[in-house]
PDB file of C-alpha atoms in Angstrom:
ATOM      1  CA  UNK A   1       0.000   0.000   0.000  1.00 96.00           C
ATOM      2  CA  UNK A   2       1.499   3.068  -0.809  1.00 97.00           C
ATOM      3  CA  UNK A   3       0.997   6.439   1.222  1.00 97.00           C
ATOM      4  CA  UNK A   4       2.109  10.177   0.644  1.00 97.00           C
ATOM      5  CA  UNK A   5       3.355  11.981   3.949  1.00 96.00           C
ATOM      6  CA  UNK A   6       4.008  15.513   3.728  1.00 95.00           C
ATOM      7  CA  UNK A   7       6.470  16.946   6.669  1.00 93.00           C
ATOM      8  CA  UNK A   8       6.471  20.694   7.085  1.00 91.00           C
ATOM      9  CA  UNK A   9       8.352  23.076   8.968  1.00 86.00           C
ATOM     10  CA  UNK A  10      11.593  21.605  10.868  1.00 84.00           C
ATOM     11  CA  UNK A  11      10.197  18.258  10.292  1.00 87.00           C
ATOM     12  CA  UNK A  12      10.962  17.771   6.817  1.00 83.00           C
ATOM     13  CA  UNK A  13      14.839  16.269   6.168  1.00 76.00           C
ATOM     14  CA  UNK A  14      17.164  18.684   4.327  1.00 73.00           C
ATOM     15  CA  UNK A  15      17.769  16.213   1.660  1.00 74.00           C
ATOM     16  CA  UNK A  16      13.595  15.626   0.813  1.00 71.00           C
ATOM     17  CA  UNK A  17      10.956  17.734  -0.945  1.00 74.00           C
ATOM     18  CA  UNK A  18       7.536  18.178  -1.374  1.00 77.00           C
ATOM     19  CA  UNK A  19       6.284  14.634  -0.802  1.00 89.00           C
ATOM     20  CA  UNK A  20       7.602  11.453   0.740  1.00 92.00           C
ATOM     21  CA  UNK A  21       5.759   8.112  -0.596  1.00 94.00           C
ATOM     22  CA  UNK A  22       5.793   5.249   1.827  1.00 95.00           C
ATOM     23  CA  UNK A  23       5.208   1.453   0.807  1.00 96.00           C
ATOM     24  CA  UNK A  24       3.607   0.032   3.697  1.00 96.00           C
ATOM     25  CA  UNK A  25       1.685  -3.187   4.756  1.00 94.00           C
ATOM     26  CA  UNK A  26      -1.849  -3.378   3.841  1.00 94.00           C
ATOM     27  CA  UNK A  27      -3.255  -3.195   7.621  1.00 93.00           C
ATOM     28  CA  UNK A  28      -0.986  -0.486   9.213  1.00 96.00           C
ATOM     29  CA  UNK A  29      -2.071   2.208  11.257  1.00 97.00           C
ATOM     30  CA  UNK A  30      -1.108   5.474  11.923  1.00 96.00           C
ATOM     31  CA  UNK A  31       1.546   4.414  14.615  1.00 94.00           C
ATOM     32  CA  UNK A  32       3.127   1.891  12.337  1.00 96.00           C
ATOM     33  CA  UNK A  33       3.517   5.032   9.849  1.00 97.00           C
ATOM     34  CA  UNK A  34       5.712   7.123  12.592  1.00 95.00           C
ATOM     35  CA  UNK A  35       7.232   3.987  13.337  1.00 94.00           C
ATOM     36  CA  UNK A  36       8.952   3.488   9.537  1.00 95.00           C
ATOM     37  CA  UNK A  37       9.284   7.072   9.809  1.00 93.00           C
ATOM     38  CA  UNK A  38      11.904   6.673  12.455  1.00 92.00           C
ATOM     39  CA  UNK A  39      13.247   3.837  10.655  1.00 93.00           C
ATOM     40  CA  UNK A  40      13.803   5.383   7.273  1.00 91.00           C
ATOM     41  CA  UNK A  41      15.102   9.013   8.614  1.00 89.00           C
ATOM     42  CA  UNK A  42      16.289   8.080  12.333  1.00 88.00           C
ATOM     43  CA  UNK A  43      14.876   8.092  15.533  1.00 89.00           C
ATOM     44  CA  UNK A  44      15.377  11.919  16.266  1.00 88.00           C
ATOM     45  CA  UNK A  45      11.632  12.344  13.417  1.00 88.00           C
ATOM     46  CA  UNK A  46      10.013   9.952  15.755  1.00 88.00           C
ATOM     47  CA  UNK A  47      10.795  12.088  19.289  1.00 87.00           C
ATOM     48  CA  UNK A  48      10.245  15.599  17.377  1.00 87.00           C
ATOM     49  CA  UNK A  49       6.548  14.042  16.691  1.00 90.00           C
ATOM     50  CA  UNK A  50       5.854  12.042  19.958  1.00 88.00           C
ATOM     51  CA  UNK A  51       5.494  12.858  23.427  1.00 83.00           C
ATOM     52  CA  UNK A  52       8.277  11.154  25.433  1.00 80.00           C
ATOM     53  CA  UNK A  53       5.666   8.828  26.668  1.00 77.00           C
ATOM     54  CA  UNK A  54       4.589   7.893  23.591  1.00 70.00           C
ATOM     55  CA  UNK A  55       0.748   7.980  23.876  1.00 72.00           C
ATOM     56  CA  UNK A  56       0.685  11.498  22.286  1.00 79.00           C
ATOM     57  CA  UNK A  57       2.363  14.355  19.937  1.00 83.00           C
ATOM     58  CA  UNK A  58       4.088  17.120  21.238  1.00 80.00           C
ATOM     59  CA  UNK A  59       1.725  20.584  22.334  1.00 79.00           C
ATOM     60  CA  UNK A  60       0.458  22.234  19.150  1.00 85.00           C
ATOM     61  CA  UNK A  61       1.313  19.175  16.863  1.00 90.00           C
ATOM     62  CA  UNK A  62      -1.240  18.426  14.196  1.00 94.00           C
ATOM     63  CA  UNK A  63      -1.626  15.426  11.969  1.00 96.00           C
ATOM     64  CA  UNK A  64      -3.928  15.133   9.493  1.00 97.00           C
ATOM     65  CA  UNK A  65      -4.602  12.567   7.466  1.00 98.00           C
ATOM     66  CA  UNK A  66      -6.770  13.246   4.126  1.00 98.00           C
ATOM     67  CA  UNK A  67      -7.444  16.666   5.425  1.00 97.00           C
ATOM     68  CA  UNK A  68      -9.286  15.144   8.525  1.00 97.00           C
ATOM     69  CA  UNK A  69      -7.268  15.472  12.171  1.00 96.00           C
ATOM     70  CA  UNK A  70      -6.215  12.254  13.344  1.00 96.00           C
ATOM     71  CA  UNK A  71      -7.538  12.428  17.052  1.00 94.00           C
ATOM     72  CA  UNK A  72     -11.050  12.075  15.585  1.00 96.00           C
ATOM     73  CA  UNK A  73     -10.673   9.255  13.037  1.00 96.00           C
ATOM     74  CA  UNK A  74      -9.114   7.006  15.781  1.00 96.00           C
ATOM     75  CA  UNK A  75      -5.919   8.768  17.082  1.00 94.00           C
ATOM     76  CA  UNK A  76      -2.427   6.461  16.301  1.00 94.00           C
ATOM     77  CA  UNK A  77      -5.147   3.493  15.782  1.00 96.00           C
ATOM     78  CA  UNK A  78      -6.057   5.231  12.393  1.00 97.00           C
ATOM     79  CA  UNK A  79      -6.142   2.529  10.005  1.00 97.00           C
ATOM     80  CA  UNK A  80      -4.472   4.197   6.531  1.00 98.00           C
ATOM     81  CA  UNK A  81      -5.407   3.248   3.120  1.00 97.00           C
ATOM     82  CA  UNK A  82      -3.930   3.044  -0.289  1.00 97.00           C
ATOM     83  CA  UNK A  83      -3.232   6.605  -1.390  1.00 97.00           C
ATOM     84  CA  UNK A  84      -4.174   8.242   1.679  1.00 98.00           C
ATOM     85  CA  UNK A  85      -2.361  11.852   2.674  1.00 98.00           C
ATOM     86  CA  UNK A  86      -0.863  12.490   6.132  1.00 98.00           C
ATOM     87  CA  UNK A  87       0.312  16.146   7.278  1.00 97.00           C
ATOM     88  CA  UNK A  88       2.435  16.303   9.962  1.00 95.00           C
ATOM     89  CA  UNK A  89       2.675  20.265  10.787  1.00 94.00           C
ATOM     90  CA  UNK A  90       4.490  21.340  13.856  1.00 90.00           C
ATOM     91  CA  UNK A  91       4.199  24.431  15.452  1.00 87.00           C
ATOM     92  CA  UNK A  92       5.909  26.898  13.426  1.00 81.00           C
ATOM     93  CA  UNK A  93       5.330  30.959  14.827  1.00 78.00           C
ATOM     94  CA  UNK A  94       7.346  34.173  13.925  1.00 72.00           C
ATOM     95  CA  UNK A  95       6.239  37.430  12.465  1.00 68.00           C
TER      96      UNK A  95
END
């Protein structure tokens, strides 16, 4: 199954643009997404996104997935589909 993840902000690697596709397996959820996340671009992605604990983002994180925020379509339990979108936009301020 493939999925498009966009990281914005101080997320996103140096050496990627625009889009990132992952191939995952057919049944993962959005935890197993963060998971090959840290896999693919190192563990310091996964602790930018998740709370220490683990059982939540950091204040002011948002993750959407196919425009819709993921604490309402079943939090890290989000089952993702085949050509499904996920947003991951941290807190970004300035003036």
């Amino acid at each position: 199954m493939h999925v498009k993840v966009t990281l914005l902000g101080d997320l996103r690697p140096p050496e990627q643009q625009g889009t990132i596709g992952f191939d995952l397996p057919e049944d993962v959820d959005l935890s197993g997404l963060i998971d090959e996340m840290g896999t693919r671009y190192g563990e310091a992605l996964k602790e930018r996104i998740l709370h220490p604990q683990g059982t939540s983002t950091f204040p002011l994180m948002r993750i959407m997935i196919n425009g819709r925020d993921y604490q309402y379509i079943g939090g890290f339990n989000a089952q993702l589909n085949e050509g499904d979108t996920v947003v991951f936009m941290p807190p970004i301020a300035g003036g």
